[in-house]
Short mmCIF file of C-alpha atoms in Angstrom, two decimals:
data_model
loop_
_atom_site.label_atom_id
_atom_site.label_comp_id
_atom_site.label_asym_id
_atom_site.label_seq_id
_atom_site.Cartn_x
_atom_site.Cartn_y
_atom_site.Cartn_z
CA MET A 77 -5.70 28.51 -23.03
CA GLU A 78 -3.68 26.06 -24.79
CA HIS A 79 -0.82 25.29 -22.33
CA GLU A 80 -3.54 25.55 -19.42
CA ASN A 81 -5.25 22.20 -21.00
CA GLU A 82 -1.65 20.82 -21.69
CA ASN A 83 -1.33 21.12 -17.73
CA GLN A 84 -4.90 19.86 -17.00
CA THR A 85 -3.91 16.86 -18.71
CA GLU A 86 -0.48 16.03 -17.12
CA THR A 87 -1.97 16.60 -13.64
CA ALA A 88 -4.64 14.10 -14.58
CA LEU A 89 -2.51 11.14 -15.69
CA ILE A 90 -1.58 8.78 -12.95
CA ASP A 91 -0.09 5.18 -11.95
CA ILE A 92 -2.24 3.02 -10.69
CA PHE A 93 -0.54 0.47 -8.20
CA TYR A 94 -3.94 -0.91 -6.60
CA LYS A 95 -7.47 -0.91 -7.43
CA ASP A 96 -10.27 -2.35 -5.25
CA THR A 97 -13.05 -2.10 -7.90
CA GLU A 98 -15.93 -2.93 -5.79
CA ARG A 99 -15.18 -0.11 -3.10
CA LEU A 100 -14.44 1.94 -5.79
CA ASN A 101 -17.74 1.55 -7.56
CA SER A 102 -19.69 1.64 -4.51
CA ILE A 103 -18.48 5.04 -3.81
CA ILE A 104 -18.85 6.61 -7.39
CA SER A 105 -22.78 4.82 -7.23
CA GLN A 106 -23.16 6.62 -3.94
CA ILE A 107 -22.25 9.79 -5.60
CA ASN A 108 -23.78 9.33 -8.80
CA LYS A 109 -26.68 7.28 -8.00
CA GLY A 110 -25.34 4.77 -10.20
CA THR A 111 -21.92 3.18 -11.71
CA LEU A 112 -21.06 4.24 -15.33
CA GLN A 113 -19.82 1.48 -17.13
CA SER A 114 -19.55 3.21 -20.47
CA LEU A 115 -20.13 6.46 -22.31
CA THR A 116 -21.90 6.34 -25.87
CA THR A 117 -21.59 9.96 -27.94
CA LYS A 118 -23.46 10.78 -31.04
CA SER A 119 -22.54 13.20 -33.66
CA GLU A 120 -23.98 14.24 -37.25
CA ASP A 121 -22.04 14.73 -39.70
CA LEU A 122 -23.31 16.73 -42.74
CA GLN A 123 -22.15 16.11 -46.50
CA GLY A 124 -23.46 17.98 -48.87
CA SER A 125 -23.11 17.47 -52.76
CA THR A 126 -24.03 19.84 -55.73
CA PHE A 127 -25.46 19.28 -59.28
CA TYR A 128 -26.34 21.01 -62.22
CA SER A 129 -30.06 19.43 -63.39
CA GLY A 130 -28.75 20.44 -67.19
CA GLY A 131 -31.30 23.28 -68.14
CA LYS A 132 -31.65 26.92 -67.51
CA VAL A 133 -34.81 28.81 -65.93
CA GLY A 134 -35.51 32.49 -66.90
CA ILE A 135 -36.54 34.26 -69.68
CA PRO A 136 -33.95 34.01 -72.84
CA GLY A 137 -32.32 37.35 -73.46
CA SER A 138 -33.79 39.56 -70.14
CA GLY A 139 -30.73 38.74 -68.53
CA LEU A 140 -32.79 36.89 -65.79
CA GLU A 141 -31.67 33.98 -66.94
CA CYS A 142 -29.86 31.40 -64.07
CA ASN A 143 -28.73 27.59 -63.82
CA GLN A 144 -30.85 25.10 -61.96
CA GLN A 145 -29.14 24.43 -59.28
CA SER A 146 -29.78 21.71 -56.27
CA LYS A 147 -28.03 20.61 -53.27
CA GLU A 148 -28.53 17.49 -51.85
CA GLU A 149 -27.63 17.10 -48.09
CA ASN A 150 -27.02 13.70 -46.57
CA LYS A 151 -26.88 13.21 -42.57
CA LYS A 152 -24.61 10.72 -41.29
CA ILE A 153 -24.71 9.33 -37.51
CA ILE A 154 -21.56 8.81 -35.78
CA GLU A 155 -21.89 7.01 -33.23
CA GLU A 156 -18.84 6.50 -30.71
CA ASN A 157 -18.35 3.69 -27.47
CA ARG A 158 -16.11 4.67 -24.98
CA LEU A 159 -15.23 2.75 -22.22
CA ILE A 160 -15.20 4.89 -19.09
CA GLN A 161 -12.34 2.87 -17.18
CA ASP A 162 -10.20 4.76 -15.06
CA PHE A 163 -11.81 8.33 -16.09
CA SER A 164 -14.03 7.17 -13.58
CA VAL A 165 -11.19 7.22 -11.28
CA ILE A 166 -10.06 10.55 -11.69
CA ASP A 167 -13.54 11.82 -12.04
CA LEU A 168 -13.69 10.68 -8.44
CA LEU A 169 -10.54 11.87 -7.15
CA GLN A 170 -12.10 15.08 -8.32
CA THR A 171 -15.33 15.28 -7.08
CA LEU A 172 -14.06 14.49 -3.52
CA ASN A 173 -11.11 16.76 -3.86
CA LEU A 174 -9.49 15.53 -0.52
CA GLU A 175 -6.70 17.14 0.84
CA VAL A 176 -3.82 14.90 0.96
CA ILE A 177 -2.85 14.51 4.80
CA ASP A 178 0.82 13.84 6.48
CA SER A 179 -0.91 14.48 10.34
CA VAL A 180 -3.73 12.53 11.71
CA THR A 181 -5.78 12.72 14.99
CA ASN A 182 -6.26 9.73 17.63
CA ASP A 183 -10.08 10.43 16.89
CA MET A 184 -10.25 9.52 13.48
CA LEU A 185 -12.25 6.23 12.37
CA ALA A 186 -13.97 5.19 9.41
CA ASP A 187 -12.39 8.73 7.83
CA LEU A 188 -12.26 8.18 3.80
CA VAL A 189 -8.63 9.98 3.51
CA ILE A 190 -5.67 10.20 0.88
CA LEU A 191 -2.05 9.75 2.66
CA GLU A 192 1.10 10.12 0.46
CA GLY A 193 4.36 8.86 1.93
CA SER A 194 6.90 5.94 1.07
CA LEU A 195 5.59 2.47 0.42
CA LYS A 196 6.97 -0.75 1.43
CA LEU A 197 5.27 -4.06 0.88
CA GLN A 198 5.14 -7.16 3.55
CA ASN A 199 5.39 -10.52 2.09
CA TYR A 200 3.62 -11.92 5.28
CA LYS A 201 2.87 -15.43 3.02
CA ALA A 202 6.52 -15.90 1.92
CA ILE A 203 7.64 -15.34 5.05
CA SER A 204 5.33 -18.11 6.91
CA ASN A 205 5.92 -20.30 4.54
CA ALA A 206 10.28 -19.86 4.59
CA ILE A 207 9.80 -20.01 8.65
CA PRO A 208 9.49 -23.62 8.67
CA LEU A 209 12.66 -24.16 5.91
CA LEU A 210 14.85 -21.74 8.42
CA MET A 211 14.10 -23.88 11.43
CA PRO A 212 16.84 -26.25 11.22
CA PHE A 213 19.20 -23.69 10.72
CA TYR A 214 18.66 -22.19 14.32
CA ASP A 215 21.22 -23.98 15.88
CA MET A 216 23.75 -22.78 13.02
CA PHE A 217 22.65 -18.81 13.22
CA GLY A 218 20.14 -18.06 16.25
CA LYS A 219 21.82 -20.06 18.86
CA LYS A 220 25.44 -20.31 18.02
CA ASP A 221 25.74 -16.45 17.96
CA ASN A 222 23.67 -16.09 21.33
CA ASP A 223 25.92 -19.03 23.27
CA LEU A 224 29.10 -16.98 21.79
CA LYS A 225 27.47 -13.80 23.47
CA ILE A 226 27.17 -15.69 26.63
CA LYS A 227 31.16 -17.36 26.67
CA GLU A 228 32.61 -13.94 25.87
CA ALA A 229 30.19 -12.62 28.90
CA ASN A 230 31.08 -15.37 30.91
CA ILE A 231 34.89 -15.08 30.31
CA GLU A 232 35.31 -11.22 31.05
CA LEU A 233 33.11 -11.88 34.15
CA THR A 234 35.95 -14.56 35.27
CA SER A 235 38.64 -12.76 34.78
CA LEU A 236 37.07 -9.18 36.59
CA LYS A 237 36.42 -11.63 39.50
CA LYS A 238 40.12 -12.35 40.23
CA ILE A 239 40.84 -8.89 40.49
CA ASN A 240 41.60 -7.86 44.25
CA PRO A 241 40.61 -5.44 45.98
CA ARG A 242 37.88 -4.27 43.61
CA THR A 243 36.88 -0.86 42.92
CA PRO A 244 33.55 0.47 43.03
CA GLU A 245 33.53 0.65 38.87
CA ILE A 246 34.85 -2.97 38.68
CA ARG A 247 32.04 -4.19 41.18
CA GLU A 248 29.39 -2.26 38.94
CA LYS A 249 31.05 -3.83 35.55
CA ILE A 250 30.39 -7.23 37.33
CA LYS A 251 26.84 -6.63 38.04
CA LEU A 252 26.37 -5.61 34.60
CA LEU A 253 27.57 -8.36 33.09
CA GLU A 254 25.83 -10.80 35.35
CA ASN A 255 22.70 -8.96 34.49
CA ASN A 256 23.41 -9.35 30.48
CA ILE A 257 24.14 -13.19 31.41
CA LYS A 258 21.10 -13.90 32.67
CA SER A 259 19.29 -12.05 29.92
CA LEU A 260 21.17 -13.42 27.22
CA ASN A 261 20.24 -17.16 28.82
CA HIS A 262 16.74 -16.02 29.16
CA ASN A 263 16.52 -15.01 25.80
CA SER A 264 18.17 -18.37 24.45
CA ASP A 265 15.61 -20.14 26.09
CA ASN A 266 12.91 -17.83 24.59
CA LEU A 267 14.23 -18.70 21.66
CA LYS A 268 14.16 -22.28 21.90
CA ASN A 269 10.94 -22.38 22.72
CA LEU A 270 9.87 -20.20 20.29
CA PHE A 271 11.27 -22.51 17.39
CA SER A 272 9.92 -25.67 19.08
CA PHE A 273 6.62 -24.32 19.32
CA MET A 274 6.67 -22.56 15.53
CA PRO A 275 4.61 -25.45 13.89
CA ASN A 276 1.45 -25.12 16.13
CA ILE A 277 1.34 -21.19 15.41
CA LEU A 278 2.20 -21.34 11.69
CA PRO A 279 -1.71 -21.49 10.83
CA PHE A 280 -2.16 -18.54 12.81
CA LEU A 281 0.59 -15.99 11.14
CA PRO A 282 -1.04 -13.16 9.11
CA LYS A 283 -1.39 -14.54 5.32
CA GLY A 284 -1.34 -12.27 1.97
CA LEU A 285 0.89 -9.02 0.99
CA GLY A 286 0.69 -5.99 3.57
CA PHE A 287 1.92 -2.80 3.59
CA GLU A 288 3.08 0.40 5.58
CA ILE A 289 3.27 4.01 4.49
CA THR A 290 5.63 6.47 6.15
CA LEU A 291 4.13 10.01 6.13
CA LYS A 292 7.01 12.83 5.85
CA ASN A 293 6.52 13.16 9.50
CA GLU A 294 7.62 9.68 10.24
CA MET A 295 3.83 8.79 10.88
CA THR A 296 3.11 5.01 9.88
CA PHE A 297 0.03 3.73 8.62
CA ASN A 298 -0.63 -0.28 7.32
CA GLY A 299 -2.80 -2.64 5.42
CA VAL A 300 -3.67 -5.61 3.80
CA LEU A 301 -3.47 -5.78 -0.06
CA LYS A 302 -5.97 -8.03 -1.86
CA ASP A 303 -4.29 -10.41 -4.59
CA LYS A 304 -6.95 -9.74 -7.18
CA TYR A 305 -7.32 -5.77 -6.61
CA LEU A 306 -3.08 -5.69 -8.32
CA ILE A 307 -2.41 -4.04 -11.05
CA ASP A 308 0.39 -6.30 -11.75
CA SER A 309 1.04 -9.90 -10.11
CA GLU A 310 2.27 -10.12 -6.85
CA GLU A 311 5.68 -12.49 -8.00
CA ILE A 312 6.46 -8.82 -10.77
CA VAL A 313 5.58 -6.59 -8.01
CA LEU A 314 7.88 -8.26 -5.95
CA THR A 315 10.48 -9.51 -8.44
CA THR A 316 11.07 -5.64 -10.03
CA TYR A 317 10.96 -3.28 -6.35
CA ASN A 318 11.37 -5.92 -4.04
CA THR A 319 9.68 -4.89 -0.86
CA LYS A 320 10.23 -0.80 -0.99
CA LEU A 321 8.45 0.90 -3.91
CA PRO A 322 10.40 3.91 -5.35
CA GLY A 323 8.99 8.01 -4.72
CA LYS A 324 5.92 8.97 -3.25
CA TRP A 325 2.69 7.00 -3.12
CA LYS A 326 -0.58 8.14 -2.74
CA ILE A 327 -3.52 6.32 -0.85
CA LEU A 328 -7.13 6.57 -1.51
CA GLY A 329 -8.64 4.51 1.59
CA VAL A 330 -10.81 4.44 5.02
CA ILE A 331 -8.34 4.93 7.95
CA ASP A 332 -8.63 4.00 11.71
CA SER A 333 -6.33 5.39 14.35
CA ILE A 334 -5.07 2.55 16.90
CA ASP A 335 -6.16 3.07 20.55
CA ASN A 336 -2.98 2.83 22.54
CA SER A 337 -4.45 2.50 25.63
CA ASN A 338 -3.84 -1.01 27.06
CA GLU A 339 -7.10 -3.08 28.43
CA GLU A 340 -6.94 -6.01 30.47
CA GLN A 341 -6.58 -9.32 29.14
CA ASP A 342 -6.93 -12.49 30.25
CA PRO A 343 -4.13 -14.63 29.60
CA SER A 344 -5.53 -17.98 29.87
CA ASN A 345 -8.27 -17.13 26.56
CA PRO A 346 -6.77 -18.82 23.67
CA ILE A 347 -7.89 -16.05 21.18
CA THR A 348 -5.74 -13.34 23.75
CA ALA A 349 -2.85 -16.02 22.93
CA ILE A 350 -3.20 -15.76 19.23
CA ASN A 351 -3.94 -12.43 18.90
CA SER A 352 -0.29 -11.42 20.98
CA ILE A 353 1.54 -14.31 18.31
CA THR A 354 0.13 -12.44 15.66
CA THR A 355 0.64 -9.17 17.14
CA PHE A 356 4.22 -10.19 17.80
CA PHE A 357 4.96 -11.40 14.37
CA LYS A 358 3.93 -8.05 12.69
CA LEU A 359 6.44 -5.91 15.44
CA MET A 360 9.13 -8.65 14.52
CA LEU A 361 8.37 -7.65 10.79
CA SER A 362 7.37 -3.78 11.13
CA PRO A 363 9.54 -2.61 14.47
CA SER A 364 8.38 1.34 13.58
CA PRO A 365 5.25 2.03 15.89
CA ILE A 366 2.14 2.38 13.62
CA LYS A 367 -0.32 5.22 14.39
CA GLY A 368 -3.31 3.49 12.63
CA VAL A 369 -4.44 0.96 10.06
CA ILE A 370 -5.59 1.96 6.22
CA LYS A 371 -8.37 0.01 4.14
CA PRO A 372 -6.57 0.79 0.64
CA ILE A 373 -9.32 1.79 -2.43
CA LEU A 374 -6.64 2.86 -4.61
CA ILE A 375 -3.02 3.23 -4.47
CA PHE A 376 -1.41 5.74 -7.18
CA ARG A 377 1.57 8.16 -7.91
CA ASP A 378 1.30 11.31 -10.50
CA LEU A 379 2.53 10.74 -14.01
CA ASN A 380 5.12 13.30 -15.09
CA ILE A 381 4.93 13.82 -18.78
CA LYS A 382 8.38 15.45 -20.50
#
C-alpha cells in the first residue's frame, strides 16, 4: 500500500508550461458549481494532564483506600489554511479523465481534448520586428542568389544551343532550362515586389508567440499563447529552449479541425487580400500541413521522480 501511494504521488506531479487560469476556473466552476480558492481544515489536539489532589479517600486500614486522582483535558483547535493552486488542476485532469489522443477526424469542432506530441514555438513578434531590418539586405542575399542561378542556367542554355545537330535529349534539356529561367525570373520579380510592399503589410502580420504540436502520426496543430499565462516569461523560454521544447508535452485545450475545402473568394475584397498575406506568412514559418487549431488551456508534461 505504501508503494502504491508513492506511485500515485509520482504520476500526480506535473511540470506546467502554460496555464490559462480564466478558462481553467471557468471549467472548474461549471463542474463544481463554483471555484474553490483555498481549503481550511480543522483538527482537535487533546492534551491531558494528571495531578494528585493531596489526600486519600476511603476507610483507613480497610484496604479500600485510594489516592484521589483528577485528570484535566485541554482541547486545542488546530486550523490549517491551504491554497488550492495547482491541486485543482490535477483534480480537474482526474475528473475529466480524458484519453490522450494522437489522431482526429475532420468533423471535430469545439472538442475538449488532450494532445501529446513535440512542441515547437513560433516567435511571430520577433520575425515581424526583424523583417524591416532584413529588407536592406535583400540585394545582398536573396536577389544575388537568384541572379546567380539565372546566370548559370543561361550559360548552360547557350552552350546547348550551339550543339548541332540536337538530339531529342538535348532539345528536352533546352526546354527544361528555358522553363527554369522563366520561373526564376518570375520568382525574382515576386520577391522584389514583396519586399517593396513589405512596409505596408507589416501591420497585418501576426504578432505574439505561436506554437505547433506534432503528434506521433505527424499530424500538426497550431495555436497562439498569451504572454500572461506563461509560467516563465517569453524571453526566458526562448533563451532556454530556443524554439523547440525538449521531450513530449501535453496540451489540454479546445480543438477545431480545419476544413480543407476551397471556397470561392473575391480577390478584389481587401479582407481577402489581408487574409492571404497572413496565411502566406504562417505557411512560410510552418510549411508542414496543419490539421487544425487548438486553443490551449493547459500545457504540461509529467515529471519523473527518481
